[in-house]
Amino acid sequence: MKTVMFLNGPNANLYGLDPSGTYGTDSFPQIEAACMARAAELGFKLEFRQSNHEGVLIDWIQEARQSCDGLLINAAGLTYTSVAILDALLAFPGPILECHMSNIWKREPFRHHSYISKAATGVIAGLGVRGYLLGLAAMNDLIAEADTGAGA
Ligand code: DHK
């Protein structure tokens, strides 16, 4: 069975609790449950994790090199600062999807440049939890394409 890791960065555990509603109304456990259910439908094992710590995220990306076929990441605030996360992602051999709940280009200018996009196969932003679920479906296709040598 294929295995996919989905990493969430700092403060993602607060999704649904932000009074501004920037990250929707679903709580982080609800988002995790929806992603786990979609992965089960798609037929792969999902490691869905969250940390507020850059080094923990880097350790998990390195772990994924050994055990996962694809990687999705919402590095949250570290998206705009972390060369170290970029370097870890560049060492991951499979497809990578960068995900954001919000449309980061509609927000403050400091959110407009992602360090990690250089390592990403694609980017999904602005679709809330729907984007996470679309990302899982896209990852399923990307892994299948990598297996057959097909794809763009
Ligand atoms: C999540 C965060 O926590 C922010 O720091 C980013 C991202 C955007 C998101 O949209 O999921 O700027």
PDB file of C-alpha atoms and ligand atoms in Angstrom, residues 8-12 15 22-23 74-80 99-104 107-108 110-112 124-126 128 132, ligand 1:
ATOM      1  CA  ASN A   8       0.970  20.924   8.918  1.00  0.00           C
ATOM      2  CA  GLY A   9       3.058  23.673  10.449  1.00  0.00           C
ATOM      3  CA  PRO A  10       2.760  26.178  13.271  1.00  0.00           C
ATOM      4  CA  ASN A  11      -0.703  27.152  14.505  1.00  0.00           C
ATOM      5  CA  ALA A  12      -2.532  24.794  12.155  1.00  0.00           C
ATOM      6  CA  TYR A  15      -7.769  26.101  12.514  1.00  0.00           C
ATOM      7  CA  THR A  22      -9.490  32.989   7.653  1.00  0.00           C
ATOM      8  CA  TYR A  23      -9.010  29.235   7.910  1.00  0.00           C
ATOM      9  CA  ASN A  74       1.219  23.314   4.696  1.00  0.00           C
ATOM     10  CA  ALA A  75       4.251  24.867   6.350  1.00  0.00           C
ATOM     11  CA  ALA A  76       2.019  27.753   7.553  1.00  0.00           C
ATOM     12  CA  GLY A  77       4.126  30.718   8.737  1.00  0.00           C
ATOM     13  CA  LEU A  78       7.363  28.823   8.015  1.00  0.00           C
ATOM     14  CA  THR A  79       6.475  28.953   4.307  1.00  0.00           C
ATOM     15  CA  TYR A  80       7.901  32.477   4.146  1.00  0.00           C
ATOM     16  CA  CYS A  99      -1.125  23.452   0.402  1.00  0.00           C
ATOM     17  CA  HIS A 100      -2.583  26.529   2.033  1.00  0.00           C
ATOM     18  CA  MET A 101      -6.079  26.872   3.418  1.00  0.00           C
ATOM     19  CA  SER A 102      -6.228  30.555   2.500  1.00  0.00           C
ATOM     20  CA  ASN A 103      -5.370  32.339  -0.753  1.00  0.00           C
ATOM     21  CA  ILE A 104      -1.975  33.607   0.353  1.00  0.00           C
ATOM     22  CA  ARG A 107      -3.291  38.504   1.873  1.00  0.00           C
ATOM     23  CA  GLU A 108      -0.390  40.604   3.203  1.00  0.00           C
ATOM     24  CA  PHE A 110       4.880  39.068   3.271  1.00  0.00           C
ATOM     25  CA  ARG A 111       2.801  35.972   2.483  1.00  0.00           C
ATOM     26  CA  HIS A 112       3.328  36.282  -1.276  1.00  0.00           C
ATOM     27  CA  ILE A 124      -3.094  24.525  -3.856  1.00  0.00           C
ATOM     28  CA  ALA A 125      -4.326  27.616  -2.009  1.00  0.00           C
ATOM     29  CA  GLY A 126      -7.541  29.353  -1.078  1.00  0.00           C
ATOM     30  CA  GLY A 128      -9.893  25.586   2.632  1.00  0.00           C
ATOM     31  CA  TYR A 132      -6.628  19.503   1.224  1.00  0.00           C
TER      32      TYR A 132
HETATM   33  C1  DHK B   1      -1.482  29.031   7.203  1.00  0.00           C
HETATM   34  C2  DHK B   1      -0.892  29.861   8.091  1.00  0.00           C
HETATM   35  O1  DHK B   1      -0.827  29.559   9.389  1.00  0.00           O
HETATM   36  C3  DHK B   1      -0.355  31.154   7.674  1.00  0.00           C
HETATM   37  O2  DHK B   1       0.795  31.495   8.414  1.00  0.00           O
HETATM   38  C4  DHK B   1      -0.044  31.193   6.233  1.00  0.00           C
HETATM   39  C5  DHK B   1      -1.481  29.244   5.756  1.00  0.00           C
HETATM   40  C6  DHK B   1      -1.167  30.636   5.383  1.00  0.00           C
HETATM   41  C7  DHK B   1      -2.774  28.732   5.154  1.00  0.00           C
HETATM   42  O3  DHK B   1      -3.453  29.446   4.435  1.00  0.00           O
HETATM   43  O4  DHK B   1      -3.111  27.573   5.419  1.00  0.00           O
HETATM   44  O5  DHK B   1       0.251  32.507   5.856  1.00  0.00           O
END
